[in-house]
PDB file of C-alpha atoms in Angstrom:
ATOM      1  CA  MET X   1      53.844 193.811 132.214  1.00 39.00           C
ATOM      2  CA  GLY X   2      53.901 190.287 130.824  1.00 49.00           C
ATOM      3  CA  GLY X   3      56.634 187.909 131.889  1.00 63.00           C
ATOM      4  CA  GLY X   4      57.665 187.466 128.271  1.00 75.00           C
ATOM      5  CA  LEU X   5      58.486 191.145 127.936  1.00 83.00           C
ATOM      6  CA  ASP X   6      60.472 191.099 131.171  1.00 91.00           C
ATOM      7  CA  LEU X   7      62.506 188.137 129.910  1.00 93.00           C
ATOM      8  CA  GLN X   8      62.919 189.793 126.511  1.00 93.00           C
ATOM      9  CA  ARG X   9      64.417 192.935 128.103  1.00 94.00           C
ATOM     10  CA  PHE X  10      66.606 190.854 130.427  1.00 96.00           C
ATOM     11  CA  LEU X  11      68.042 188.900 127.497  1.00 97.00           C
ATOM     12  CA  LEU X  12      68.459 191.988 125.324  1.00 96.00           C
ATOM     13  CA  ALA X  13      70.566 193.604 128.054  1.00 97.00           C
ATOM     14  CA  ARG X  14      72.858 190.586 127.657  1.00 97.00           C
ATOM     15  CA  GLY X  15      73.000 190.884 123.872  1.00 96.00           C
ATOM     16  CA  ILE X  16      70.509 188.081 123.218  1.00 97.00           C
ATOM     17  CA  GLN X  17      67.796 188.896 120.688  1.00 95.00           C
ATOM     18  CA  ALA X  18      64.402 187.371 121.479  1.00 94.00           C
ATOM     19  CA  SER X  19      61.098 188.416 119.989  1.00 91.00           C
ATOM     20  CA  THR X  20      57.415 188.085 120.557  1.00 84.00           C
ATOM     21  CA  HIS X  21      55.959 185.204 118.686  1.00 72.00           C
ATOM     22  CA  TYR X  22      52.377 184.753 117.666  1.00 80.00           C
ATOM     23  CA  VAL X  23      49.538 187.162 117.157  1.00 86.00           C
ATOM     24  CA  PRO X  24      46.335 185.228 117.811  1.00 89.00           C
ATOM     25  CA  LEU X  25      43.938 185.220 114.888  1.00 87.00           C
ATOM     26  CA  HIS X  26      41.246 187.032 116.866  1.00 88.00           C
ATOM     27  CA  SER X  27      43.723 189.869 117.560  1.00 87.00           C
ATOM     28  CA  SER X  28      45.175 190.212 114.064  1.00 88.00           C
ATOM     29  CA  PRO X  29      43.818 192.896 111.743  1.00 89.00           C
ATOM     30  CA  TYR X  30      42.198 190.343 109.428  1.00 89.00           C
ATOM     31  CA  GLY X  31      41.059 188.196 112.328  1.00 85.00           C
ATOM     32  CA  LYS X  32      39.205 191.152 113.794  1.00 85.00           C
ATOM     33  CA  VAL X  33      37.219 191.290 110.567  1.00 88.00           C
ATOM     34  CA  ILE X  34      36.446 187.567 110.232  1.00 87.00           C
ATOM     35  CA  ALA X  35      36.825 186.081 113.732  1.00 76.00           C
ATOM     36  CA  ARG X  36      33.675 185.193 115.597  1.00 81.00           C
ATOM     37  CA  THR X  37      34.256 184.114 119.178  1.00 83.00           C
ATOM     38  CA  PRO X  38      31.313 183.572 121.486  1.00 83.00           C
ATOM     39  CA  PHE X  39      33.386 184.612 124.501  1.00 88.00           C
ATOM     40  CA  PRO X  40      36.595 186.527 125.337  1.00 89.00           C
ATOM     41  CA  MET X  41      39.803 184.647 124.500  1.00 91.00           C
ATOM     42  CA  THR X  42      41.410 185.368 127.880  1.00 93.00           C
ATOM     43  CA  VAL X  43      43.634 182.276 128.037  1.00 94.00           C
ATOM     44  CA  THR X  44      44.922 182.853 124.504  1.00 91.00           C
ATOM     45  CA  ASP X  45      45.594 186.520 125.259  1.00 90.00           C
ATOM     46  CA  ASP X  46      47.366 185.626 128.508  1.00 90.00           C
ATOM     47  CA  VAL X  47      49.618 183.017 126.906  1.00 89.00           C
ATOM     48  CA  THR X  48      50.388 185.295 123.959  1.00 87.00           C
ATOM     49  CA  ALA X  49      51.570 188.010 126.362  1.00 84.00           C
ATOM     50  CA  ARG X  50      54.073 185.564 127.878  1.00 84.00           C
ATOM     51  CA  LEU X  51      55.261 183.740 124.758  1.00 88.00           C
ATOM     52  CA  LEU X  52      58.750 184.585 123.547  1.00 91.00           C
ATOM     53  CA  ARG X  53      60.737 183.214 120.614  1.00 92.00           C
ATOM     54  CA  LEU X  54      64.317 182.463 121.592  1.00 94.00           C
ATOM     55  CA  PRO X  55      67.164 182.444 119.070  1.00 94.00           C
ATOM     56  CA  LEU X  56      67.040 179.266 116.992  1.00 91.00           C
ATOM     57  CA  TYR X  57      68.579 179.096 113.536  1.00 93.00           C
ATOM     58  CA  HIS X  58      70.815 176.806 111.512  1.00 95.00           C
ATOM     59  CA  ALA X  59      74.044 178.706 112.206  1.00 96.00           C
ATOM     60  CA  LEU X  60      73.506 178.989 115.977  1.00 96.00           C
ATOM     61  CA  THR X  61      76.660 177.685 117.611  1.00 97.00           C
ATOM     62  CA  GLU X  62      76.722 175.554 120.713  1.00 96.00           C
ATOM     63  CA  ALA X  63      78.391 178.423 122.585  1.00 97.00           C
ATOM     64  CA  GLU X  64      75.592 180.797 121.531  1.00 97.00           C
ATOM     65  CA  ALA X  65      72.955 178.270 122.572  1.00 97.00           C
ATOM     66  CA  ASP X  66      74.716 177.983 125.940  1.00 97.00           C
ATOM     67  CA  GLU X  67      74.529 181.789 126.308  1.00 97.00           C
ATOM     68  CA  VAL X  68      70.782 181.726 125.643  1.00 97.00           C
ATOM     69  CA  VAL X  69      70.272 178.949 128.195  1.00 97.00           C
ATOM     70  CA  ALA X  70      72.420 180.804 130.736  1.00 98.00           C
ATOM     71  CA  GLY X  71      70.424 184.000 130.173  1.00 97.00           C
ATOM     72  CA  VAL X  72      67.054 182.299 130.626  1.00 96.00           C
ATOM     73  CA  THR X  73      68.343 180.438 133.683  1.00 97.00           C
ATOM     74  CA  ALA X  74      69.679 183.671 135.206  1.00 97.00           C
ATOM     75  CA  PHE X  75      66.321 185.390 134.638  1.00 96.00           C
ATOM     76  CA  PHE X  76      64.370 182.700 136.472  1.00 95.00           C
ATOM     77  CA  ALA X  77      66.980 182.385 139.231  1.00 96.00           C
ATOM     78  CA  ARG X  78      66.397 186.003 140.316  1.00 92.00           C
TER      79      ARG X  78
END
């Protein structure tokens, strides 16, 4: 399982919503039709599996941002 998914579950258990981020063009439905790569996109696929979008929006309070930071810190401190 990718590290991003582990972190996502860890944060969700603490009430912090995080989501996967990008779908690489070569993996998207349309990209599969038009993309032409001469070799496997292993680095892109690896990074995509670990990329996670943390909460970030205009109404995010400082206390909420602190909770997100504390959650990420706790995950990596394990």
